[in-house]
Amino acid sequence: MNIVYNSFDELSTNLANFFQGVSNHISKPQASNLAYITIGATNANSIITSSIASHFKGNLSLNKAESNERRIRRFLNNEHFNIYNFFNDLINHVISNYKVKHDDNVVFVSMDHTYNNDDFVTLTLTTKIGKQSIPIYFKCFQDDDNISHENEFDEKISAFSIETIKDALTRAHNLFPDYTVIFLCDRWFNDPAIFKIIEELSDFYCIRTKTNITVSSNEIDFVPLSEIKPFVHKSKLLENIIFTQTEKHKVNIAISPSKDTDDPWYIVTNLDPKRAIKFYSYRFGGIEPFFRHQKSNGYYLEKTTTRSLKVFENLFGITCISILWLTILGSDYCKNKSHRVIKLYDTKTIKGKKVRVKSLFRIGKELLTIAYNSYQYIKIKTNFILYDV
């Protein structure tokens, strides 16, 4: 008799048990439904309810499709389940067991807003793992600056308020008590109030700024940054710059070379500006792939038609959990592939050096696809232990 490994029932049971073990903010029925939906969304490459339900297998396959869709909708609308509390517990487990390989003990955290049609905006933070990232924080809001949202401290805040951003930065800082945190942000975060929050946390930042900002130094009076032209072939480095005439916050600035671009980077930092350009470039491997995985490159989150903030929060959280799980499976494969019975050809040799040609997310997805309902024993872990590879 052939044995089927990594069946829907087996994986969902293991995931549900793990979810309950890692968080006090989820009940047994909620953990089971979250596991079903996570596996369904992962295998469907979609966060659309009908697609998820069509990938319910095992015991749930005996139900009618409409019944499984109702199960999903009930979970997404469940007022007794708080995705933020659960995800915070989950990411605390992941990071508390995570060890950075490099000796400088530096972690890079990217922060940005992402939009879903004209309905929702989400503040998202990711941390860099190799050449990609994992989500570590998110908060969803109605995409209307006039609509406030109530956070867990009962304070009325919006997606762009300093209170919201301070909460996100503080939570990210608290995840990494033993590391130096460097925040990477796009030009929409070039606010001295944000600089001060990060400095008060004893952390660092490399933030791209708009060039209409006024600056001064011992050598120049206040002028727009646009009047300080970049060098063509090398970075221009400015130290002890007074940032804005009103705030007068002291920063360093690095300006990338203008060769091959009409839009060079102006990076504000509290680090040595020599490193700012290189560090800021990590943002593109950090947060942009995560957004692509959520949307057309992964789960098609942009195709959701819900207008309910509660439902969207849960959908966004499920994509985060699934992306996190697949990335962890990819990192586990890369660390332990010499013991694997399958070869995924994740690297190739270029000029004598091995180079990874697939993201950890894609490696994890390939591994799960091969192992799911397989007659060959391939271990799929559900302990969410992340390796720095």
Coordinates of C-alpha atoms in Angstrom, one line a residue:
M1 CA 0.0 0.0 0.0
N2 CA 1.4 3.4 -1.0
I3 CA 1.6 6.0 1.7
V4 CA 0.7 9.6 0.9
Y5 CA 2.9 12.2 2.6
N6 CA 2.1 15.8 3.3
S7 CA -1.6 15.5 2.6
F8 CA -3.9 18.4 3.2
D9 CA -5.2 16.8 6.4
E10 CA -1.7 16.1 7.7
L11 CA -0.3 19.6 6.9
S12 CA -3.4 21.4 8.2
T13 CA -3.3 19.5 11.5
N14 CA 0.4 20.2 12.0
L15 CA -0.1 23.9 11.1
A16 CA -3.1 24.3 13.4
N17 CA -1.2 22.6 16.3
F18 CA 1.7 25.0 15.7
F19 CA -0.5 28.1 15.5
Q20 CA -2.1 27.2 18.9
G21 CA 1.2 26.4 20.4
V22 CA 2.8 29.7 19.4
S23 CA -0.1 32.1 20.3
N24 CA -2.7 32.5 23.1
H25 CA -4.7 34.7 20.7
I26 CA -6.2 31.9 18.6
S27 CA -8.7 29.2 19.6
K28 CA -8.6 25.6 18.3
P29 CA -11.4 26.1 15.7
Q30 CA -9.7 29.4 14.5
A31 CA -6.3 27.7 14.3
S32 CA -7.8 24.9 12.2
N33 CA -9.6 27.3 9.8
L34 CA -6.5 29.5 9.5
A35 CA -4.4 26.4 8.6
Y36 CA -7.0 25.3 6.0
I37 CA -7.0 28.7 4.4
T38 CA -3.2 29.2 4.5
I39 CA -2.7 25.8 2.7
G40 CA -5.5 26.5 0.3
A41 CA -4.2 30.0 -0.6
T42 CA -0.6 28.7 -0.9
N43 CA -1.6 25.9 -3.3
A44 CA -4.1 28.1 -5.2
N45 CA -1.6 30.9 -5.7
S46 CA -4.6 33.1 -4.8
I47 CA -6.3 34.8 -1.9
I48 CA -9.7 34.7 -3.7
T49 CA -12.2 32.8 -1.6
S50 CA -13.5 30.5 -4.4
S51 CA -9.9 29.6 -5.4
I52 CA -8.9 28.8 -1.8
A53 CA -12.0 26.7 -1.3
S54 CA -11.3 24.7 -4.5
H55 CA -8.0 23.6 -3.0
F56 CA -9.5 22.3 0.2
K57 CA -8.7 18.5 0.1
G58 CA -9.0 15.6 2.5
N59 CA -12.0 15.6 4.8
L60 CA -13.1 19.0 3.6
S61 CA -13.3 17.8 0.0
L62 CA -16.4 15.9 1.1
N63 CA -18.2 19.3 1.6
K64 CA -19.9 21.2 -1.2
A65 CA -17.8 24.1 -2.6
E66 CA -20.4 26.6 -1.3
S67 CA -20.0 25.1 2.2
N68 CA -16.3 25.6 2.2
E69 CA -16.6 29.1 0.8
R70 CA -19.0 29.9 3.7
R71 CA -16.5 28.5 6.1
I72 CA -13.8 30.9 4.7
R73 CA -16.1 33.9 4.8
R74 CA -17.1 33.2 8.4
F75 CA -13.5 33.1 9.5
L76 CA -12.6 36.3 7.6
N77 CA -15.5 38.1 9.3
N78 CA -14.9 36.6 12.8
E79 CA -14.8 39.5 15.2
H80 CA -13.3 37.3 17.9
F81 CA -10.1 36.7 15.9
N82 CA -7.5 39.5 15.8
I83 CA -5.0 38.9 13.0
Y84 CA -2.6 41.5 14.4
N85 CA -2.3 39.8 17.8
F86 CA -1.8 36.4 16.2
F87 CA 0.8 37.7 13.6
N88 CA 2.7 39.5 16.4
D89 CA 3.0 36.2 18.3
L90 CA 4.0 34.4 15.2
I91 CA 6.7 36.8 14.2
N92 CA 8.0 37.0 17.8
H93 CA 8.5 33.2 17.6
V94 CA 10.3 33.4 14.2
I95 CA 12.6 36.3 15.1
S96 CA 13.4 35.0 18.7
N97 CA 14.7 31.8 17.0
Y98 CA 16.5 33.6 14.2
K99 CA 20.3 34.1 14.2
V100 CA 22.1 36.4 11.9
K101 CA 25.1 34.7 10.3
H102 CA 27.3 37.8 9.6
D103 CA 29.4 39.2 12.4
D104 CA 28.2 42.8 12.4
N105 CA 24.9 41.9 13.9
V106 CA 23.0 44.3 11.6
V107 CA 19.5 43.8 10.4
F108 CA 17.8 45.9 7.7
V109 CA 14.1 46.8 8.0
S110 CA 12.3 48.3 5.1
M111 CA 9.1 50.4 5.6
D112 CA 6.5 51.4 3.0
H113 CA 2.8 51.8 2.2
T114 CA 1.1 49.6 -0.3
Y115 CA -2.3 50.2 -1.8
N116 CA -5.1 47.9 -2.8
N117 CA -7.3 49.5 -5.5
D118 CA -9.0 52.5 -4.1
D119 CA -10.1 50.7 -0.9
F120 CA -7.2 50.1 1.5
V121 CA -3.7 51.2 2.3
T122 CA -1.3 49.2 4.5
L123 CA 1.8 50.2 6.3
T124 CA 4.2 47.3 6.0
L125 CA 7.6 46.5 7.5
T126 CA 9.9 43.7 6.2
T127 CA 13.3 42.5 7.2
K128 CA 16.0 41.5 4.8
I129 CA 16.8 37.8 4.6
G130 CA 19.6 37.1 2.1
K131 CA 18.5 39.0 -1.0
Q132 CA 14.8 39.1 -0.2
S133 CA 12.7 39.7 2.9
I134 CA 9.9 38.5 5.2
P135 CA 7.0 40.6 6.6
I136 CA 7.4 41.5 10.3
Y137 CA 4.6 44.1 10.7
F138 CA 1.5 45.3 8.9
K139 CA -1.4 47.6 9.7
C140 CA -4.3 48.1 7.3
F141 CA -6.5 51.2 6.9
Q142 CA -9.4 52.4 4.8
D143 CA -7.8 54.3 1.9
D144 CA -9.2 57.6 2.9
D145 CA -7.2 60.1 4.9
N146 CA -10.4 61.4 6.4
I147 CA -11.3 58.0 7.9
S148 CA -9.5 57.1 11.1
H149 CA -8.9 53.6 12.4
E150 CA -8.9 52.5 16.0
N151 CA -5.8 50.7 17.1
E152 CA -5.4 48.3 20.0
F153 CA -4.7 51.3 22.3
D154 CA -8.0 52.9 21.3
E155 CA -6.2 55.9 19.7
K156 CA -7.6 57.3 16.5
I157 CA -4.9 57.2 13.9
S158 CA -4.4 57.0 10.2
A159 CA -2.0 55.1 7.9
F160 CA 0.3 58.1 7.6
S161 CA 0.3 59.6 11.1
I162 CA 3.4 59.8 13.2
E163 CA 1.6 57.8 15.9
T164 CA 1.1 54.9 13.5
I165 CA 4.7 55.0 12.2
K166 CA 6.1 55.3 15.7
D167 CA 4.2 52.2 16.7
A168 CA 5.6 50.3 13.7
L169 CA 9.2 51.4 14.2
T170 CA 9.0 50.6 18.0
R171 CA 7.6 47.1 17.4
A172 CA 10.3 46.4 14.8
H173 CA 13.0 47.7 17.2
N174 CA 11.7 45.5 20.0
L175 CA 11.9 42.4 17.8
F176 CA 15.7 42.8 17.5
P177 CA 17.0 43.6 21.0
D178 CA 20.4 42.1 20.3
Y179 CA 21.0 43.6 16.9
T180 CA 21.7 47.0 15.2
V181 CA 18.6 48.0 13.2
I182 CA 18.9 50.1 10.1
F183 CA 15.6 51.4 8.7
L184 CA 15.3 51.8 4.9
C185 CA 12.5 54.1 3.7
D186 CA 11.4 55.8 0.5
R187 CA 11.0 59.6 0.0
W188 CA 7.5 59.7 1.6
F189 CA 9.1 59.2 5.0
N190 CA 11.5 62.2 4.8
D191 CA 10.1 63.7 8.0
P192 CA 12.5 64.9 10.8
A193 CA 9.9 63.6 13.3
I194 CA 10.6 60.1 11.9
F195 CA 14.3 60.6 12.1
K196 CA 14.0 61.6 15.8
I197 CA 11.9 58.5 16.6
I198 CA 14.6 56.2 15.1
E199 CA 17.4 58.1 16.9
E200 CA 15.5 57.8 20.2
L201 CA 15.4 54.1 19.7
S202 CA 19.2 54.1 19.2
D203 CA 18.7 52.8 15.7
F204 CA 19.8 54.1 12.3
Y205 CA 18.2 55.1 9.0
C206 CA 18.8 55.5 5.3
I207 CA 15.8 57.4 4.0
R208 CA 15.5 58.8 0.5
T209 CA 14.3 62.4 0.5
K210 CA 12.5 64.7 -1.8
T211 CA 14.7 67.4 -3.3
N212 CA 12.4 70.3 -2.6
I213 CA 13.5 70.1 1.0
T214 CA 15.7 73.0 2.2
V215 CA 19.1 72.3 3.8
S216 CA 22.1 74.3 5.0
S217 CA 25.6 73.8 6.4
N218 CA 28.6 75.9 7.4
E219 CA 29.3 76.4 3.8
I220 CA 25.8 77.1 2.4
D221 CA 22.7 79.0 3.5
F222 CA 19.3 77.3 3.2
V223 CA 18.7 76.1 -0.4
P224 CA 16.6 73.4 -1.9
L225 CA 18.4 70.1 -2.2
S226 CA 17.8 70.2 -5.9
E227 CA 20.4 72.9 -6.1
I228 CA 23.1 70.6 -4.8
K229 CA 24.0 68.7 -7.9
P230 CA 25.3 65.2 -7.8
F231 CA 28.7 64.1 -9.2
V232 CA 28.6 62.2 -12.4
H233 CA 30.7 59.2 -11.6
K234 CA 30.8 59.0 -7.8
S235 CA 28.7 59.7 -4.8
K236 CA 28.6 63.1 -3.2
L237 CA 28.8 62.9 0.6
L238 CA 27.6 65.7 2.9
E239 CA 28.0 65.7 6.7
N240 CA 26.4 67.8 9.4
I241 CA 23.7 69.1 7.2
I242 CA 20.8 71.1 8.8
F243 CA 17.7 69.5 7.4
T244 CA 14.8 72.0 6.7
Q245 CA 14.7 75.5 7.8
T246 CA 11.8 74.9 10.3
E247 CA 13.0 71.7 11.9
K248 CA 16.8 72.3 11.8
H249 CA 17.6 68.6 12.3
K250 CA 21.3 67.6 11.8
V251 CA 21.8 64.7 9.4
N252 CA 24.3 63.4 6.8
I253 CA 23.4 63.1 3.2
A254 CA 24.6 60.9 0.4
I255 CA 23.8 61.7 -3.3
S256 CA 24.2 58.9 -5.8
P257 CA 26.0 59.5 -9.1
S258 CA 24.0 61.0 -11.9
K259 CA 25.5 58.8 -14.6
D260 CA 22.8 56.7 -16.3
T261 CA 19.9 58.3 -14.4
D262 CA 17.8 61.5 -14.4
D263 CA 16.7 60.8 -10.8
P264 CA 19.7 60.2 -8.5
W265 CA 19.1 59.2 -4.9
Y266 CA 19.4 61.8 -2.1
I267 CA 19.7 59.7 1.0
V268 CA 19.4 61.2 4.5
T269 CA 21.1 59.2 7.2
N270 CA 22.5 59.2 10.7
L271 CA 25.3 56.8 9.6
D272 CA 28.5 57.5 7.8
P273 CA 27.2 58.7 4.4
K274 CA 29.8 56.5 2.7
R275 CA 27.6 53.5 3.4
A276 CA 24.2 55.1 2.9
I277 CA 23.8 54.4 -0.9
K278 CA 24.7 50.8 -0.6
F279 CA 22.5 50.2 2.4
Y280 CA 19.5 52.0 0.8
S281 CA 19.8 49.7 -2.3
Y282 CA 18.9 46.8 0.0
R283 CA 15.4 48.2 0.2
F284 CA 14.6 47.0 -3.4
G285 CA 15.5 43.4 -2.5
G286 CA 13.7 43.9 0.8
I287 CA 10.2 45.2 0.4
E288 CA 9.5 45.3 -3.4
P289 CA 9.6 41.5 -3.9
F290 CA 7.2 41.0 -0.9
F291 CA 4.7 43.3 -2.6
R292 CA 5.0 41.4 -5.9
H293 CA 4.5 38.1 -4.1
Q294 CA 1.3 39.4 -2.6
K295 CA -0.1 40.6 -5.9
S296 CA 0.4 39.5 -9.5
N297 CA 3.5 37.4 -8.8
G298 CA 1.8 35.4 -6.0
Y299 CA -1.6 35.7 -4.4
Y300 CA -3.5 38.3 -6.5
L301 CA -4.5 40.4 -3.5
E302 CA -5.4 43.2 -5.8
K303 CA -8.3 41.1 -7.2
T304 CA -10.1 41.1 -3.9
T305 CA -13.5 42.9 -4.1
T306 CA -14.2 43.2 -0.4
R307 CA -14.9 46.6 1.1
S308 CA -14.7 45.3 4.6
L309 CA -11.6 46.4 6.5
K310 CA -11.9 43.3 8.8
V311 CA -11.9 40.9 5.9
F312 CA -9.0 42.7 4.1
E313 CA -6.9 42.7 7.3
N314 CA -7.3 38.9 7.5
L315 CA -6.6 38.4 3.8
F316 CA -3.5 40.5 4.0
G317 CA -2.4 38.7 7.1
I318 CA -2.9 35.3 5.5
T319 CA -0.7 36.3 2.6
C320 CA 2.0 37.4 5.1
I321 CA 1.8 34.0 6.9
S322 CA 1.9 32.0 3.6
I323 CA 4.9 34.1 2.3
L324 CA 6.6 33.7 5.6
W325 CA 6.1 29.9 5.6
L326 CA 7.3 29.4 2.0
T327 CA 10.4 31.6 2.6
I328 CA 11.2 29.6 5.8
L329 CA 10.8 26.4 3.8
G330 CA 13.2 27.8 1.2
S331 CA 15.8 28.8 3.8
D332 CA 15.5 25.4 5.4
Y333 CA 16.1 23.7 2.1
C334 CA 19.2 25.8 1.3
K335 CA 20.6 25.1 4.7
N336 CA 19.9 21.3 4.6
K337 CA 19.8 20.5 0.9
S338 CA 22.7 18.1 1.1
H339 CA 20.3 15.9 3.1
R340 CA 17.4 16.3 0.7
V341 CA 16.3 13.6 -1.7
I342 CA 15.3 16.2 -4.3
K343 CA 17.4 18.8 -6.0
L344 CA 15.9 22.2 -6.9
Y345 CA 18.9 23.7 -8.7
D346 CA 18.7 26.9 -6.6
T347 CA 22.2 28.0 -7.4
K348 CA 24.6 28.1 -10.4
T349 CA 28.3 28.7 -10.6
I350 CA 29.4 32.0 -12.1
K351 CA 33.2 32.6 -12.4
G352 CA 33.8 30.0 -9.8
K353 CA 31.3 31.4 -7.3
K354 CA 27.9 29.9 -6.4
V355 CA 25.1 32.4 -7.0
R356 CA 21.5 31.9 -5.9
V357 CA 19.2 32.0 -9.0
K358 CA 15.9 31.5 -7.2
S359 CA 14.4 33.4 -4.2
L360 CA 13.8 31.6 -1.0
F361 CA 10.1 32.1 -1.5
R362 CA 10.3 30.3 -4.9
I363 CA 12.4 27.5 -3.6
G364 CA 9.9 27.0 -0.8
K365 CA 7.0 27.0 -3.2
E366 CA 8.7 24.4 -5.5
L367 CA 9.5 22.3 -2.5
L368 CA 5.9 22.3 -1.2
T369 CA 4.5 21.7 -4.7
I370 CA 6.7 18.6 -5.1
A371 CA 6.1 17.3 -1.6
Y372 CA 2.4 17.9 -1.4
N373 CA 0.4 14.7 -1.6
S374 CA 3.6 12.9 -2.5
Y375 CA 4.3 9.1 -2.4
Q376 CA 7.9 10.1 -1.7
Y377 CA 8.8 11.1 1.8
I378 CA 9.9 14.8 1.7
K379 CA 9.8 16.6 5.1
I380 CA 7.7 19.7 5.1
K381 CA 8.3 21.5 8.4
T382 CA 5.7 23.6 10.2
N383 CA 7.8 24.9 13.0
F384 CA 8.6 28.2 11.4
I385 CA 12.3 28.1 12.2
L386 CA 14.1 30.6 9.9
Y387 CA 17.7 30.4 8.9
D388 CA 20.0 33.2 7.6
V389 CA 21.4 31.7 4.4

